[in-house]
Structure formats: C-alpha cells, structure tokens
Amino acid sequence: MSSKARTHLREWQAVAVQAPIWQQRHLRDVWGAPSDVSASGTDGAQRASTRTAELTRTHDGLLFDFSKQRLDAAVLNDLLALAEACELPRAIERLLSGARVNQSEDRAALHTALRLPVTSQLVVDGDDVVPAVHASLARMSDIVSRIHAQQWRGVTGEAISDVVSIGVGGSDLGPYLATQALAEFAPPEARGLSVHFVSSIDGTQLADLLDHLRPETTLFVVASKSFSTIDTLSNAETAIAWMRSRIADRARILRHHFIGVSAKPEKMTAYGIPEANQIRFWDWVGGRFSLWSGIGLPIALKLGMAGFKQLLAGAHALDTHFAQAPLAHNLPVLMGLLQVWNSTFLGINGQAILPYDARLKLFPSYLTQLEMESNGKSVDRLGTPIDYATCPILWGEVGSNAQHAFYQLLHQGTQPVACDFIAPIRRYSRDDDAGSSLQHQQQLALANCLAQSRVLMLGDDTRQGHHYYRGNQPSSTLLFDALTPYRLGQLIALYEHKVYVASVLWNINPFDQWGVELGKQIASATHTVMVGRAQADDYDGSTQQLLRVIAEGRVG
Ligand code: F6P
C-alpha cells in the first residue's frame, strides 16, 4: 500500500479527526486540577484511577505508564485499529521470521536471531542461522576467557591490561552504553581489565588514551560491520603506528594486539588480522542493532560471558513479548503508536530521553542513532515521498542533570516536546553509612523524576509572566525494579521494536541509512582537495573560502 493510500484509510482518518481536539485540550483538564488528583473520593480521583488503569501496562519487571500522554482510551483504540489496518501483526511476524524486511538492501533484519536460545531454530534462505550464531558466541567466549585468564599475551609475553574498542555508530554506542551502565556487574576475573572506547575521526580520544597506555599490554578491538569506515580505519592505523614505536613488525602487532569484528571477513584478512583473531557476523544484522553480535565483545570482556548472556536473555524475553502479547498490551507496540500519534498527528517533533540514573547516561545517545538513523526518512518503502511527519528529533541526558540544563525549554519554551522518563526504583544495597546516604540520593532522584513529569504535564497557570508554566508536555514513565544486564537487554530491545512499530505505521524502511552516504563521498572528495590532489574550482564559494583559510593555516 502506498503512503498516500495509507492516509486515506478509514482508520487513519479516524485517528486524524481526533488530533485537533487533543491539540487544543490541556492535560490539566484531562486529569482535573492538581488537587483533584491527590484527593480521594472525588470525581477527579475516580477519573485518575480509570485513566491510569487504561494507560498503564506492566510486563516482566517493566512498568510503562503513559497516562501523562495527550490521548485517551478512545484514541488508543483507534491507533490500535490503525495498526491492524497497517498489518502490524504480520509485519512483526515477518521481522522475527527473517523475511526480507529491509527491502532497499534486499535482506532480513535479524538482530532478534542473535539472542535466540541454542535450542531454537530459525531457517532463513534454507539455512538454520542459530548454530552459526552460537558458534560465534563460542568464539567470543573463548577469546574472553583467554584474556581474563591472562593467557592472551602481547608480543613481549605480558598479559593484557587494557582493551581499546575502535568503532563508530552502531559499532561503538551499544557496547559503550552497556559497559558503562553495567560496570558494577563485572565478575572478579574482569576487574583487572580496563575497557576503553574510541570513535572520533579527529583522533582526540585515541591520542588521550595513548598517553596513558603501554603498547605491550594493550589490545585493540577493531569493530566495523563494513570494515571500510574511514573513522574506524584511521583510528586503527594510528593505533598500529603507536604500537610500531615499540614493536616493529606489523604482522606480529596484528597477531598479538588486534581483534577484528566484522561482517566482511575478507576485508579483515586483507587488512592483516589473522583468522583466529576475527569474530564475524552477518549482513542481516544492522549496524545499530549489532551489540548482540560479536560487536558486543567489549561488553563480554567487561561483564564476563555470563553477564553478556544475561543481556541477550533480557532482549529475548522482550522479543517473545513482542511476538506474543496482544497489541493493546504489547509494550513496544504501545510505545511505537504513541510516537506516531505525537509526531504525525499532534505535530510534536521533539522527543527527550530522560533516565534518572547516571549509569544510563549514554542511553539517550544510543537511542539517537537507533531512532533517527532508522526512522529519519521522508520516502516510503517504495522510495516515494511521504507527506506526513516521521521520526521526531531526539535528544536527552541524565534527567536530574538536564533539569539544570535544558529543562527550561521543556517548561517554558515554545516547542512541544514528548518525554520518556526512565528510572529503576531500587538502586543501592550497601549497608555502610555511605549506603544510607546513597539510598537517600536515589529517593531524591525518583522524587525529581515524578515531580518533573507532573509539572510538565500540569504546568501552572496561576502564575504570570516569567513564572507562567504552560504545561501540557506529554510524557511516559518507564519504571523497573533494578538495573541489571537482563533489564538493560529488555530495555534496549523494547526501543528497537518500538522503532520498528513506528516504521510500519509510517510505511518506511527502518533498516537502511542512505542519507549518510552522500556526506561520506563528499568528505572523501574534499579530503582529496585538501591534500592537493584535486581542485575546488567547481565548489561553492562558501566552502572554497573555508578551504582557503584551512590551507593558509591561520584564522584572522
Ligand atoms: O555512517 C553510518 C554507519 O553506517 C552506521 O549505520 C554504522 O553503525 C556506522 O556507520 C559504522 O559502520 P561500520 O560498523 O560499518 O563501521
């Protein structure tokens, strides 16, 4: 079905007619006055409890409360009907069974296969992919245990003390997020090992690290699905050059100090990474969905293989929920529908991700790639332009820090923004003096989380001028008991599937990213100009001027 035909669907129209009502309606009026919400036995309290019952769902330790969104049960029912009309159940089935849902690249998007238990089976193009997935996990496991047991030795025979993961985008953000968020789950054998992340093409992160590391005890993991990303390969070249200051032989460096992770084994081999140091994955794993594959090696090095498998188990549990739960109780389905409602129908094009737990500091960055690279599209699956808004602009930060930074705009700016508040309800288990103080801090964080979503929803129209709060900023709150590898796996898979659900309603392909290609080509051509191998005569005047300044080597 074309996207034009989609907007003509009776179900699309049924949702659309309600949008103007909810663009006008204030959440304050939906909930009653703030005092009504807390009163008992009043109409307000009754309305509140009906609303929370209708707009809250739980699943396996996750609570998703969307009662502060700008809709009611009637709109939700119409969105669910629209999802049926867009054949969402069939689309979910196609995704999980390995159909070629990535049409523009003619392949499956099978990140869910990476977390299937060894006893399952998934036949794609005549082959069961599960044995290959578990063979790759076994190779990871072998590498991890050799490094932890200090059997993996550098050229001089010393054990490895530092691992530097070199990757970018999907080959960096997932492992970076998980190792940061779950550091406290490192098993004893991993505690002596430091894991670092390097991604930026300018070399800053690498240069800073090299001042503190020793070549003899450093192992680099070069992670790149394509093994052709200039950002990653230029960092790898600098790393090799640094090693060569101590160890002359490139082949020995690559044998003892480099592991490659890629879907292109032939390119790793051509680069000089020996087969035994290669972890392979498959074209049917999208880069931003790849942390579950060998790309997750840094996670396994930090958490141990058991911790990594817990992450996979959490994601798999969410996959099962996605596959089986009825749409109205399916968490990723609800989240995807809400995003479509906010962005496409209400015109809310900002989405803030606000974890009230500093361990999840990188979660917003991770989601900016997952959501915006997937659904930042303006053509449908057939390449035809679409005329409705798709993915909103996402950003975020640890919520309590963001309160002292950009919440001003959320409270009093001119833009409507939808917010996701995310928090564990339990945090510290220390029983010393610092422990009770930390528990108090955790309570403060939760109090701030609830206070902010409440103020953003209700605003305060009793104040005027600089003190006026418009309110009516919709939000969802995701609570879970405690952050664990399993829980983080669930959480990431939840957003992965949310992205897919929204893409199905928008009729776009979330698994390609053609929009980033042109910039790469032009950057390469621009570099040719900068090193004097081509002229910039046909460049625009603006860029020519900047090139001149750089060539002169001084500003002003
Ligand atoms: O440029 C975008 C992108 O292709 C992302 O989709 C990907 O995650 C990242 O670059 C890194 O790609 P690779 O893993 O192939 O180095």
XYZ file of C-alpha atoms and ligand atoms in Angstrom:
572
model
C 0.000 0.000 0.000
C 1.364 3.446 -0.903
C 1.676 6.030 1.853
C -0.884 8.180 0.098
C -3.364 5.305 0.227
C -2.449 4.846 3.867
C -3.517 8.359 4.788
C -6.827 7.659 3.056
C -7.510 4.612 5.200
C -10.671 4.901 7.250
C -8.611 4.013 10.332
C -6.040 6.751 9.613
C -8.843 9.260 9.194
C -10.446 8.104 12.450
C -7.240 8.931 14.294
C -6.685 12.156 12.372
C -10.066 13.651 13.271
C -9.203 13.415 16.949
C -5.893 15.227 16.624
C -7.299 18.806 16.627
C -9.229 18.025 19.800
C -6.092 16.839 21.562
C -4.022 19.684 20.174
C -6.393 22.021 21.994
C -7.071 20.003 25.118
C -4.837 20.557 28.144
C -3.736 17.586 30.261
C -4.759 19.646 33.282
C -8.351 19.354 32.137
C -7.967 15.678 31.470
C -6.783 14.978 34.976
C -8.747 17.661 36.758
C -6.998 20.283 38.885
C -3.793 19.091 40.591
C -5.579 18.991 43.944
C -8.240 16.689 42.473
C -5.575 14.201 41.524
C -4.447 13.736 45.088
C -7.892 13.911 46.691
C -9.718 10.690 47.394
C -13.390 10.035 46.855
C -13.771 12.882 44.372
C -14.648 12.693 40.707
C -11.085 13.690 39.955
C -9.660 10.768 41.865
C -12.007 8.355 40.149
C -11.148 9.770 36.756
C -7.475 9.462 37.662
C -7.699 5.828 38.582
C -9.640 4.941 35.420
C -7.083 6.763 33.345
C -4.072 5.077 34.970
C -5.738 1.692 34.617
C -6.346 2.298 30.933
C -2.983 3.810 30.158
C -0.510 1.751 32.188
C 0.906 -1.655 31.327
C 3.370 -3.951 33.042
C 5.450 -6.782 31.718
C 8.151 -8.905 33.377
C 9.536 -6.257 35.739
C 8.841 -3.257 33.487
C 6.104 -0.730 34.158
C 5.100 1.522 31.274
C 2.876 4.370 32.387
C 1.629 6.548 29.538
C -1.202 8.171 31.442
C 0.516 11.554 31.005
C 0.239 11.330 27.211
C -2.194 13.517 25.312
C -4.753 10.879 24.417
C -7.459 8.771 25.988
C -8.610 5.182 25.679
C -10.736 6.062 22.646
C -7.747 7.432 20.702
C -5.681 4.464 21.802
C -8.304 2.098 20.423
C -8.283 3.952 17.120
C -4.476 3.763 16.987
C -4.697 0.035 17.622
C -7.217 -0.267 14.796
C -4.861 1.678 12.550
C -2.060 -0.716 13.488
C -4.255 -3.625 12.421
C -5.119 -1.855 9.181
C -1.386 -1.383 8.532
C -0.963 -5.133 9.094
C 1.339 -4.669 12.054
C 0.877 -8.251 13.356
C 2.002 -9.614 10.003
C 4.910 -7.135 9.910
C 6.062 -8.338 13.345
C 5.848 -11.915 12.196
C 7.840 -11.080 9.066
C 10.566 -9.340 11.057
C 11.007 -12.185 13.516
C 10.881 -14.951 10.932
C 13.657 -13.493 8.796
C 11.626 -12.102 5.874
C 13.441 -9.500 3.771
C 12.026 -6.528 5.627
C 14.987 -4.376 4.581
C 13.733 -4.010 1.028
C 16.152 -1.406 -0.302
C 19.077 -3.674 0.610
C 17.124 -6.843 -0.085
C 17.837 -8.585 3.206
C 16.420 -9.587 6.549
C 16.956 -7.628 9.779
C 17.570 -10.462 12.178
C 19.032 -8.930 15.314
C 16.472 -10.999 17.224
C 18.174 -14.195 15.959
C 21.304 -13.139 17.869
C 19.501 -13.676 21.153
C 17.711 -16.930 20.365
C 18.466 -19.800 22.754
C 20.678 -22.541 21.376
C 17.733 -24.947 21.333
C 15.727 -22.843 18.873
C 15.695 -22.953 15.111
C 15.317 -20.188 12.560
C 15.603 -21.146 8.928
C 16.467 -18.289 6.596
C 17.060 -18.976 2.895
C 17.222 -22.675 3.642
C 19.769 -22.394 6.486
C 19.195 -22.552 10.220
C 21.032 -19.446 11.497
C 21.013 -20.445 15.178
C 24.057 -22.779 15.072
C 26.160 -20.051 13.391
C 25.065 -17.509 15.997
C 26.070 -19.828 18.815
C 29.341 -20.767 17.134
C 30.177 -17.070 17.091
C 29.225 -16.779 20.769
C 31.515 -19.721 21.484
C 34.393 -17.970 19.738
C 33.722 -14.823 21.758
C 33.604 -16.889 24.906
C 36.963 -18.474 24.111
C 38.589 -15.087 23.486
C 37.062 -13.604 26.632
C 38.237 -16.420 28.855
C 41.769 -16.338 27.423
C 42.015 -12.614 28.084
C 40.532 -12.900 31.574
C 42.789 -15.835 32.435
C 45.776 -13.803 31.187
C 46.538 -16.468 28.628
C 46.252 -13.983 25.780
C 49.678 -12.409 25.756
C 51.161 -9.439 23.950
C 54.255 -9.656 21.748
C 56.584 -9.364 24.728
C 54.721 -12.035 26.683
C 52.923 -9.644 29.032
C 49.228 -10.090 29.876
C 46.624 -7.639 28.565
C 45.652 -4.863 30.972
C 43.731 -2.556 28.600
C 41.319 -3.186 25.752
C 40.570 -0.333 23.370
C 37.445 -0.755 21.272
C 37.716 1.149 17.993
C 34.390 1.586 16.206
C 31.782 4.204 15.479
C 27.964 4.469 15.422
C 26.430 1.042 15.855
C 29.874 -0.499 16.283
C 30.536 1.712 19.288
C 27.465 3.107 21.008
C 25.834 -0.147 22.150
C 28.966 -1.663 23.740
C 29.883 1.736 25.187
C 26.420 2.127 26.741
C 26.296 -1.398 28.182
C 29.810 -1.388 29.650
C 29.201 1.989 31.286
C 25.757 1.116 32.584
C 26.652 -2.306 33.929
C 30.221 -1.806 35.188
C 29.259 -2.884 38.701
C 28.401 -6.351 37.366
C 31.994 -7.076 36.345
C 32.980 -10.505 37.680
C 36.240 -10.786 39.682
C 38.219 -12.100 36.695
C 37.337 -8.979 34.659
C 38.139 -6.395 37.283
C 41.811 -6.048 36.399
C 40.954 -5.240 32.795
C 40.161 -1.705 31.640
C 37.944 -1.304 28.591
C 38.103 1.958 26.641
C 36.182 3.298 23.648
C 37.484 5.318 20.746
C 35.313 6.537 17.889
C 36.002 10.095 16.759
C 37.708 10.597 13.426
C 39.801 13.500 14.733
C 41.766 11.090 16.939
C 41.225 13.035 20.155
C 40.008 10.097 22.227
C 42.795 7.873 20.956
C 45.517 10.483 21.450
C 44.413 10.995 25.058
C 44.474 7.256 25.708
C 47.828 6.579 24.107
C 49.479 8.879 26.628
C 48.334 6.547 29.389
C 48.633 3.057 27.906
C 51.539 0.728 27.169
C 51.711 -0.993 23.764
C 52.918 -4.236 25.365
C 49.734 -4.663 27.413
C 47.124 -3.107 25.127
C 44.702 -4.993 22.890
C 42.676 -3.221 20.202
C 39.283 -4.443 19.024
C 38.537 -3.021 15.581
C 34.759 -3.208 15.236
C 33.222 -2.372 11.896
C 30.427 -4.175 10.101
C 31.695 -2.960 6.721
C 35.352 -2.829 7.712
C 35.618 0.206 5.482
C 34.552 3.081 7.718
C 37.234 5.735 7.483
C 36.687 6.913 11.072
C 37.485 3.447 12.402
C 40.242 2.556 9.982
C 42.085 5.837 10.576
C 41.964 5.258 14.351
C 43.221 1.694 13.779
C 46.099 2.984 11.640
C 47.109 5.434 14.362
C 46.960 2.621 16.911
C 49.225 0.451 14.756
C 51.642 3.372 14.242
C 51.770 3.846 18.025
C 52.473 0.145 18.565
C 55.246 0.287 15.987
C 57.152 2.731 18.143
C 57.876 -0.354 20.317
C 57.223 -3.336 18.087
C 58.457 -3.037 14.520
C 56.649 -5.915 12.850
C 53.098 -5.054 11.705
C 52.075 -8.692 11.315
C 53.139 -9.533 14.886
C 51.284 -6.477 16.171
C 48.111 -7.588 14.428
C 48.519 -11.165 15.649
C 49.023 -10.314 19.310
C 47.305 -6.955 19.771
C 44.363 -6.774 17.359
C 40.974 -8.457 17.144
C 38.627 -7.690 14.262
C 34.838 -7.846 14.386
C 33.050 -7.509 11.076
C 30.575 -8.912 8.572
C 33.372 -8.761 5.974
C 35.954 -11.403 6.902
C 37.768 -10.982 3.577
C 38.429 -7.336 4.422
C 39.733 -8.210 7.889
C 42.050 -10.740 6.278
C 43.220 -8.239 3.665
C 43.921 -5.816 6.493
C 46.193 -8.404 8.091
C 44.046 -9.580 11.000
C 44.626 -13.341 11.311
C 41.601 -15.605 11.032
C 41.964 -16.708 14.659
C 41.535 -13.088 15.768
C 38.375 -12.498 13.727
C 34.824 -12.520 15.000
C 32.324 -12.497 12.183
C 28.727 -11.569 11.977
C 26.266 -11.289 9.152
C 24.892 -8.811 6.654
C 21.430 -9.380 8.104
C 22.456 -7.639 11.343
C 22.005 -3.883 11.020
C 24.864 -1.799 12.458
C 22.697 -0.047 15.045
C 21.191 -3.403 16.041
C 24.516 -5.198 16.360
C 25.540 -5.017 20.009
C 24.143 -8.534 20.446
C 26.676 -9.928 17.967
C 30.475 -10.065 18.152
C 30.272 -6.268 18.256
C 29.362 -6.875 21.914
C 32.844 -8.301 22.651
C 33.788 -5.320 24.872
C 30.611 -5.952 26.878
C 31.564 -9.596 27.365
C 35.070 -8.540 28.364
C 33.623 -6.231 30.990
C 30.714 -8.369 32.262
C 32.046 -11.810 31.529
C 30.287 -14.093 29.081
C 27.624 -14.911 31.694
C 26.739 -11.229 32.027
C 26.608 -10.824 28.250
C 24.275 -13.800 28.007
C 22.007 -12.216 30.611
C 21.782 -9.165 28.369
C 20.812 -11.449 25.481
C 18.269 -13.246 27.676
C 16.579 -9.971 28.615
C 16.334 -8.969 24.968
C 14.998 -12.393 24.009
C 12.313 -12.177 26.704
C 11.226 -8.874 25.212
C 11.238 -10.412 21.711
C 8.895 -13.118 22.950
C 6.605 -10.494 24.458
C 6.682 -8.550 21.175
C 5.798 -11.688 19.238
C 3.047 -12.916 21.520
C 1.352 -10.152 23.502
C -1.888 -8.758 22.080
C -1.313 -5.337 20.531
C -3.140 -3.498 23.322
C -0.799 -4.993 25.930
C 2.348 -5.063 23.874
C 4.847 -2.539 25.272
C 6.841 -1.786 22.104
C 3.615 -1.595 20.109
C 2.174 0.961 22.515
C 5.377 2.995 22.503
C 5.529 2.980 18.705
C 1.882 4.013 18.383
C 2.410 6.851 20.847
C 5.349 8.118 18.834
C 3.257 8.120 15.667
C 0.378 9.855 17.457
C 2.644 12.557 18.886
C 4.772 13.177 15.846
C 2.456 12.630 12.898
C -0.915 13.581 14.312
C -0.218 16.084 17.107
C 2.815 17.686 15.430
C 5.117 17.149 18.417
C 8.513 16.832 16.806
C 10.800 16.774 19.823
C 11.426 13.698 21.957
C 13.571 13.887 25.101
C 15.018 10.746 26.712
C 15.498 11.307 30.418
C 16.970 8.489 32.512
C 17.050 9.262 36.240
C 20.086 7.067 36.748
C 23.536 8.234 35.709
C 24.518 4.716 34.713
C 22.226 5.249 31.715
C 23.955 8.460 30.681
C 24.710 7.052 27.234
C 21.228 5.674 26.653
C 19.986 8.900 25.006
C 22.983 8.924 22.611
C 22.393 5.289 21.822
C 18.736 5.994 21.050
C 19.503 8.980 18.850
C 21.198 6.611 16.426
C 18.679 3.816 16.861
C 15.674 6.044 16.270
C 16.882 8.810 13.986
C 19.065 6.691 11.695
C 16.232 4.174 11.440
C 13.190 6.378 11.047
C 14.606 9.726 9.933
C 13.155 9.142 6.470
C 10.947 11.071 4.075
C 10.294 8.413 1.461
C 8.245 5.275 1.926
C 9.336 1.679 1.377
C 8.996 2.150 -2.366
C 11.048 5.346 -2.396
C 8.031 7.599 -2.908
C 7.961 10.885 -0.946
C 5.627 10.902 2.039
C 3.696 13.902 3.236
C 3.473 13.335 6.992
C 5.992 13.797 9.777
C 8.026 10.753 10.750
C 10.770 10.470 13.395
C 10.971 13.382 15.832
C 14.272 14.967 16.842
C 15.579 13.023 19.815
C 17.989 14.073 22.457
C 18.474 13.560 26.137
C 20.658 13.428 29.199
C 20.583 12.122 32.735
C 17.292 13.688 33.852
C 18.463 15.324 37.048
C 21.423 16.936 35.247
C 19.227 18.031 32.374
C 16.981 19.822 34.893
C 19.906 22.190 35.373
C 20.488 22.489 31.658
C 17.716 22.239 29.066
C 14.520 21.677 31.111
C 13.963 25.428 30.939
C 12.931 24.907 27.319
C 10.696 21.984 28.243
C 8.907 24.092 30.838
C 8.737 27.493 29.218
C 9.988 27.225 25.632
C 7.749 27.419 22.603
C 8.218 23.826 21.383
C 6.039 20.904 22.342
C 8.276 18.010 23.388
C 7.358 14.459 24.363
C 9.481 12.996 27.146
C 10.417 9.483 28.244
C 11.239 9.324 31.951
C 13.180 6.169 32.805
C 14.182 5.016 36.287
C 14.926 1.979 38.434
C 13.028 2.019 41.718
C 15.805 0.195 43.614
C 19.440 1.127 43.396
C 21.896 0.743 46.274
C 22.423 -2.216 48.561
C 25.440 -1.010 50.597
C 24.863 -1.230 54.313
C 27.543 1.212 55.500
C 26.991 4.926 56.300
C 27.517 5.926 52.682
C 24.876 3.327 51.762
C 22.022 5.040 53.560
C 23.093 8.409 52.214
C 23.163 6.963 48.700
C 19.702 5.489 49.183
C 18.529 8.933 50.174
C 20.046 10.274 46.945
C 18.223 7.632 44.938
C 14.966 8.751 46.562
C 15.759 12.331 45.633
C 16.310 11.248 42.047
C 12.945 9.478 41.953
C 11.196 12.431 43.573
C 12.647 14.683 40.896
C 11.604 12.286 38.170
C 7.980 12.249 39.322
C 7.916 15.967 40.066
C 9.181 16.914 36.633
C 6.746 14.778 34.669
C 3.938 16.167 36.830
C 4.911 19.806 36.350
C 5.480 19.288 32.634
C 2.002 17.817 32.374
C 0.035 20.221 34.547
C 2.005 23.441 34.248
C 0.953 26.294 36.495
C -1.428 28.873 35.125
C -1.904 30.566 38.466
C 1.389 32.336 37.837
C 2.002 35.010 35.244
C 4.836 36.383 33.115
C 8.216 34.843 33.889
C 6.571 32.468 36.337
C 3.966 31.022 33.967
C 4.268 27.314 33.141
C 2.305 26.265 30.087
C 2.414 22.534 30.877
C 0.739 20.061 28.533
C 4.073 18.418 27.638
C 3.229 14.730 27.274
C 5.410 12.041 28.788
C 5.671 8.345 29.501
C 7.356 6.867 32.542
C 9.221 3.566 32.388
C 9.971 2.112 35.786
C 11.774 -1.125 36.541
C 12.944 -2.734 39.751
C 16.734 -2.632 39.390
C 19.198 -2.156 36.562
C 20.790 -5.498 35.667
C 22.220 -6.936 32.444
C 18.885 -8.708 31.860
C 16.933 -5.485 32.412
C 19.144 -3.454 30.093
C 18.708 -6.125 27.431
C 14.941 -5.782 27.789
C 15.103 -2.019 27.691
C 17.185 -1.823 24.522
C 15.058 -4.457 22.747
C 11.961 -2.525 23.799
C 13.171 0.566 21.951
C 14.369 -1.484 18.959
C 10.882 -2.872 18.495
C 9.240 0.461 19.178
C 11.246 1.840 16.249
C 10.034 -0.992 14.027
C 6.401 -0.498 15.024
C 6.529 3.216 14.206
C 8.206 2.442 10.865
C 5.407 0.039 9.942
C 2.775 2.710 10.618
C 4.839 5.249 8.660
C 5.401 2.734 5.846
C 9.166 3.340 5.850
C 12.175 1.028 5.911
C 13.948 1.482 9.269
C 16.871 -0.759 8.343
C 18.699 1.272 5.688
C 20.516 4.609 6.034
C 21.079 6.004 2.563
C 21.022 9.505 3.997
C 24.533 9.166 5.429
C 26.215 8.064 2.209
C 26.448 11.339 0.315
C 28.249 13.064 3.174
C 30.844 10.263 3.233
C 31.502 10.621 -0.506
C 31.783 14.392 -0.384
C 34.098 14.199 2.652
C 36.383 11.883 0.733
C 36.409 14.234 -2.279
C 37.012 17.233 -0.010
C 39.978 15.482 1.550
C 41.429 14.961 -1.920
C 41.214 18.714 -2.424
C 42.804 19.434 0.960
C 45.844 17.294 0.212
C 46.255 18.999 -3.157
C 45.252 16.098 -5.379
C 42.205 17.898 -6.802
C 40.966 21.440 -7.333
C 37.997 23.061 -5.658
C 37.141 25.227 -8.690
C 33.645 23.857 -9.036
C 32.938 24.105 -5.290
C 30.513 26.658 -3.914
C 32.050 29.947 -2.774
C 31.250 29.351 0.875
C 33.189 26.084 1.019
C 36.036 27.477 -1.102
C 36.521 30.262 1.413
C 36.751 27.809 4.318
C 39.167 25.620 2.369
C 41.368 28.689 1.756
C 41.513 29.502 5.472
C 42.495 25.936 6.302
C 45.145 25.903 3.549
C 46.619 29.136 4.905
C 46.811 27.526 8.339
C 45.706 30.600 10.261
C 42.433 32.260 11.150
C 42.259 36.070 11.196
O 27.638 6.035 8.683
C 26.619 5.358 9.327
C 27.016 3.956 9.668
O 27.000 3.169 8.529
C 26.116 3.372 10.741
O 24.940 2.872 10.224
C 27.010 2.356 11.346
O 26.562 1.925 12.602
C 28.312 3.112 11.406
O 28.323 3.891 10.227
C 29.549 2.270 11.470
O 29.618 1.396 10.369
P 30.608 0.170 10.398
O 30.230 -0.722 11.511
O 30.445 -0.484 9.059
O 31.993 0.712 10.588
